[in-house]
């Protein structure tokens, strides 16, 4: 749980950086949570969504897309436009899933850009 809280803190710190001072966001942001409601990933995602909405003055819509160890939500985000308005909240499953499944509809290394290190 401490790790999740630390990750949430890093997301919030990154959101406050100078890079965000360019009029982003100017429409609602979709925060896709790749695990089911009530999970620790969901709780962190909803807290982050609430704080980002307060900071940005724009709605941040937390949506659960659970299943297949997080790969359903991850595939949804991979297919979304790369415009910064669809963000993924995932767990360490993001890096483990390619080792478990032979074929995925996305490439973890090429289809995503990390916001939080």
PDB file of C-alpha atoms in Angstrom:
ATOM      1  CA  UNK A   1       0.000   0.000   0.000  1.00  0.00           C
ATOM      2  CA  UNK A   2       2.916   2.353   0.730  1.00  0.00           C
ATOM      3  CA  UNK A   3       4.153   1.835  -2.820  1.00  0.00           C
ATOM      4  CA  UNK A   4       0.744   2.776  -4.235  1.00  0.00           C
ATOM      5  CA  UNK A   5       0.595   5.930  -2.131  1.00  0.00           C
ATOM      6  CA  UNK A   6       4.114   6.850  -3.263  1.00  0.00           C
ATOM      7  CA  UNK A   7       3.103   6.381  -6.898  1.00  0.00           C
ATOM      8  CA  UNK A   8       0.032   8.558  -6.390  1.00  0.00           C
ATOM      9  CA  UNK A   9       2.198  11.263  -4.830  1.00  0.00           C
ATOM     10  CA  UNK A  10       4.551  11.145  -7.816  1.00  0.00           C
ATOM     11  CA  UNK A  11       1.626  11.493 -10.237  1.00  0.00           C
ATOM     12  CA  UNK A  12       0.387  14.538  -8.374  1.00  0.00           C
ATOM     13  CA  UNK A  13       3.873  16.056  -8.258  1.00  0.00           C
ATOM     14  CA  UNK A  14       4.324  15.498 -11.987  1.00  0.00           C
ATOM     15  CA  UNK A  15       0.983  17.131 -12.699  1.00  0.00           C
ATOM     16  CA  UNK A  16       2.110  20.304 -10.972  1.00  0.00           C
ATOM     17  CA  UNK A  17       5.227  20.734 -13.094  1.00  0.00           C
ATOM     18  CA  UNK A  18       5.806  23.502 -15.628  1.00  0.00           C
ATOM     19  CA  UNK A  19       5.104  21.167 -18.537  1.00  0.00           C
ATOM     20  CA  UNK A  20       1.393  21.366 -17.734  1.00  0.00           C
ATOM     21  CA  UNK A  21       1.226  25.160 -18.024  1.00  0.00           C
ATOM     22  CA  UNK A  22       0.346  25.075 -21.735  1.00  0.00           C
ATOM     23  CA  UNK A  23      -3.446  25.028 -21.521  1.00  0.00           C
ATOM     24  CA  UNK A  24      -3.746  21.314 -20.841  1.00  0.00           C
ATOM     25  CA  UNK A  25      -6.298  20.031 -20.296  1.00  0.00           C
ATOM     26  CA  UNK A  26      -8.976  21.966 -22.091  1.00  0.00           C
ATOM     27  CA  UNK A  27     -11.501  19.095 -22.101  1.00  0.00           C
ATOM     28  CA  UNK A  28     -12.301  16.131 -19.804  1.00  0.00           C
ATOM     29  CA  UNK A  29      -9.549  13.563 -19.259  1.00  0.00           C
ATOM     30  CA  UNK A  30     -10.362   9.844 -19.133  1.00  0.00           C
ATOM     31  CA  UNK A  31      -8.407   7.947 -16.482  1.00  0.00           C
ATOM     32  CA  UNK A  32      -8.697   4.254 -17.330  1.00  0.00           C
ATOM     33  CA  UNK A  33      -8.206   1.960 -14.338  1.00  0.00           C
ATOM     34  CA  UNK A  34      -7.227  -1.509 -15.511  1.00  0.00           C
ATOM     35  CA  UNK A  35      -8.545  -3.329 -12.436  1.00  0.00           C
ATOM     36  CA  UNK A  36     -11.955  -3.850 -10.847  1.00  0.00           C
ATOM     37  CA  UNK A  37     -13.753  -1.399  -8.560  1.00  0.00           C
ATOM     38  CA  UNK A  38     -12.614  -1.683  -4.957  1.00  0.00           C
ATOM     39  CA  UNK A  39      -9.114  -2.912  -5.797  1.00  0.00           C
ATOM     40  CA  UNK A  40      -6.104  -0.998  -4.500  1.00  0.00           C
ATOM     41  CA  UNK A  41      -5.363   0.175  -8.059  1.00  0.00           C
ATOM     42  CA  UNK A  42      -8.941   1.475  -8.321  1.00  0.00           C
ATOM     43  CA  UNK A  43      -8.724   3.338  -5.013  1.00  0.00           C
ATOM     44  CA  UNK A  44      -5.465   5.025  -5.980  1.00  0.00           C
ATOM     45  CA  UNK A  45      -6.814   5.847  -9.445  1.00  0.00           C
ATOM     46  CA  UNK A  46      -9.927   7.497  -8.028  1.00  0.00           C
ATOM     47  CA  UNK A  47      -7.930   9.542  -5.511  1.00  0.00           C
ATOM     48  CA  UNK A  48      -5.593  10.673  -8.291  1.00  0.00           C
ATOM     49  CA  UNK A  49      -8.565  11.496 -10.569  1.00  0.00           C
ATOM     50  CA  UNK A  50     -10.159  13.635  -7.872  1.00  0.00           C
ATOM     51  CA  UNK A  51      -6.941  15.536  -7.122  1.00  0.00           C
ATOM     52  CA  UNK A  52      -6.138  16.095 -10.800  1.00  0.00           C
ATOM     53  CA  UNK A  53      -9.668  17.402 -11.437  1.00  0.00           C
ATOM     54  CA  UNK A  54      -9.241  19.872  -8.566  1.00  0.00           C
ATOM     55  CA  UNK A  55      -5.823  20.997  -9.828  1.00  0.00           C
ATOM     56  CA  UNK A  56      -6.764  21.256 -13.491  1.00  0.00           C
ATOM     57  CA  UNK A  57     -10.299  22.599 -13.141  1.00  0.00           C
ATOM     58  CA  UNK A  58     -11.444  19.977 -15.660  1.00  0.00           C
ATOM     59  CA  UNK A  59     -13.335  16.727 -15.098  1.00  0.00           C
ATOM     60  CA  UNK A  60     -11.152  13.630 -14.798  1.00  0.00           C
ATOM     61  CA  UNK A  61     -13.374  10.624 -15.438  1.00  0.00           C
ATOM     62  CA  UNK A  62     -12.233   7.437 -13.680  1.00  0.00           C
ATOM     63  CA  UNK A  63     -13.364   4.402 -15.693  1.00  0.00           C
ATOM     64  CA  UNK A  64     -12.752   0.768 -14.792  1.00  0.00           C
ATOM     65  CA  UNK A  65     -11.822  -1.559 -17.665  1.00  0.00           C
ATOM     66  CA  UNK A  66     -10.933  -4.672 -15.710  1.00  0.00           C
ATOM     67  CA  UNK A  67      -9.998  -8.154 -16.856  1.00  0.00           C
ATOM     68  CA  UNK A  68      -7.177 -10.379 -18.066  1.00  0.00           C
ATOM     69  CA  UNK A  69      -4.736  -9.112 -15.451  1.00  0.00           C
ATOM     70  CA  UNK A  70      -5.138  -5.506 -16.538  1.00  0.00           C
ATOM     71  CA  UNK A  71      -4.608  -6.106 -20.239  1.00  0.00           C
ATOM     72  CA  UNK A  72      -8.190  -5.178 -21.253  1.00  0.00           C
ATOM     73  CA  UNK A  73      -7.846  -1.643 -19.917  1.00  0.00           C
ATOM     74  CA  UNK A  74      -4.307  -1.424 -21.217  1.00  0.00           C
ATOM     75  CA  UNK A  75      -5.408  -2.441 -24.729  1.00  0.00           C
ATOM     76  CA  UNK A  76      -8.198   0.160 -24.595  1.00  0.00           C
ATOM     77  CA  UNK A  77      -5.698   2.920 -23.794  1.00  0.00           C
ATOM     78  CA  UNK A  78      -3.257   1.673 -26.445  1.00  0.00           C
ATOM     79  CA  UNK A  79      -5.981   2.107 -29.095  1.00  0.00           C
ATOM     80  CA  UNK A  80      -7.008   5.573 -27.874  1.00  0.00           C
ATOM     81  CA  UNK A  81      -5.661   8.681 -29.629  1.00  0.00           C
ATOM     82  CA  UNK A  82      -2.237   9.683 -28.291  1.00  0.00           C
ATOM     83  CA  UNK A  83      -3.441  13.148 -27.313  1.00  0.00           C
ATOM     84  CA  UNK A  84      -2.949  12.986 -23.538  1.00  0.00           C
ATOM     85  CA  UNK A  85      -6.662  12.812 -22.773  1.00  0.00           C
ATOM     86  CA  UNK A  86      -6.743   9.070 -22.071  1.00  0.00           C
ATOM     87  CA  UNK A  87      -4.462   8.020 -19.230  1.00  0.00           C
ATOM     88  CA  UNK A  88      -3.847   4.568 -17.759  1.00  0.00           C
ATOM     89  CA  UNK A  89      -3.688   3.618 -14.091  1.00  0.00           C
ATOM     90  CA  UNK A  90      -2.115   0.178 -13.931  1.00  0.00           C
ATOM     91  CA  UNK A  91      -0.008  -1.933 -11.618  1.00  0.00           C
ATOM     92  CA  UNK A  92       3.154  -3.946 -12.019  1.00  0.00           C
ATOM     93  CA  UNK A  93       1.023  -6.205 -14.232  1.00  0.00           C
ATOM     94  CA  UNK A  94       1.811  -3.732 -17.008  1.00  0.00           C
ATOM     95  CA  UNK A  95       5.361  -5.040 -17.195  1.00  0.00           C
ATOM     96  CA  UNK A  96       4.627  -8.665 -16.266  1.00  0.00           C
ATOM     97  CA  UNK A  97       1.746  -9.339 -18.694  1.00  0.00           C
ATOM     98  CA  UNK A  98       3.941  -9.612 -21.836  1.00  0.00           C
ATOM     99  CA  UNK A  99       5.810 -12.465 -20.147  1.00  0.00           C
ATOM    100  CA  UNK A 100       2.582 -14.342 -19.447  1.00  0.00           C
ATOM    101  CA  UNK A 101       0.638 -13.853 -22.684  1.00  0.00           C
ATOM    102  CA  UNK A 102       2.215 -14.784 -26.006  1.00  0.00           C
ATOM    103  CA  UNK A 103       0.147 -12.330 -28.033  1.00  0.00           C
ATOM    104  CA  UNK A 104      -1.092  -8.937 -26.872  1.00  0.00           C
ATOM    105  CA  UNK A 105      -2.834  -6.207 -28.896  1.00  0.00           C
ATOM    106  CA  UNK A 106      -0.247  -3.672 -27.723  1.00  0.00           C
ATOM    107  CA  UNK A 107       3.488  -3.280 -27.167  1.00  0.00           C
ATOM    108  CA  UNK A 108       4.317  -2.186 -23.629  1.00  0.00           C
ATOM    109  CA  UNK A 109       7.530  -0.470 -24.722  1.00  0.00           C
ATOM    110  CA  UNK A 110       6.282   1.295 -27.867  1.00  0.00           C
ATOM    111  CA  UNK A 111       2.622   2.109 -27.250  1.00  0.00           C
ATOM    112  CA  UNK A 112       2.922   3.940 -23.916  1.00  0.00           C
ATOM    113  CA  UNK A 113       4.706   6.941 -22.472  1.00  0.00           C
ATOM    114  CA  UNK A 114       5.316   7.026 -18.737  1.00  0.00           C
ATOM    115  CA  UNK A 115       4.076  10.031 -16.834  1.00  0.00           C
ATOM    116  CA  UNK A 116       5.507   8.856 -13.534  1.00  0.00           C
ATOM    117  CA  UNK A 117       8.892   7.142 -13.410  1.00  0.00           C
TER     118      UNK A 117
END
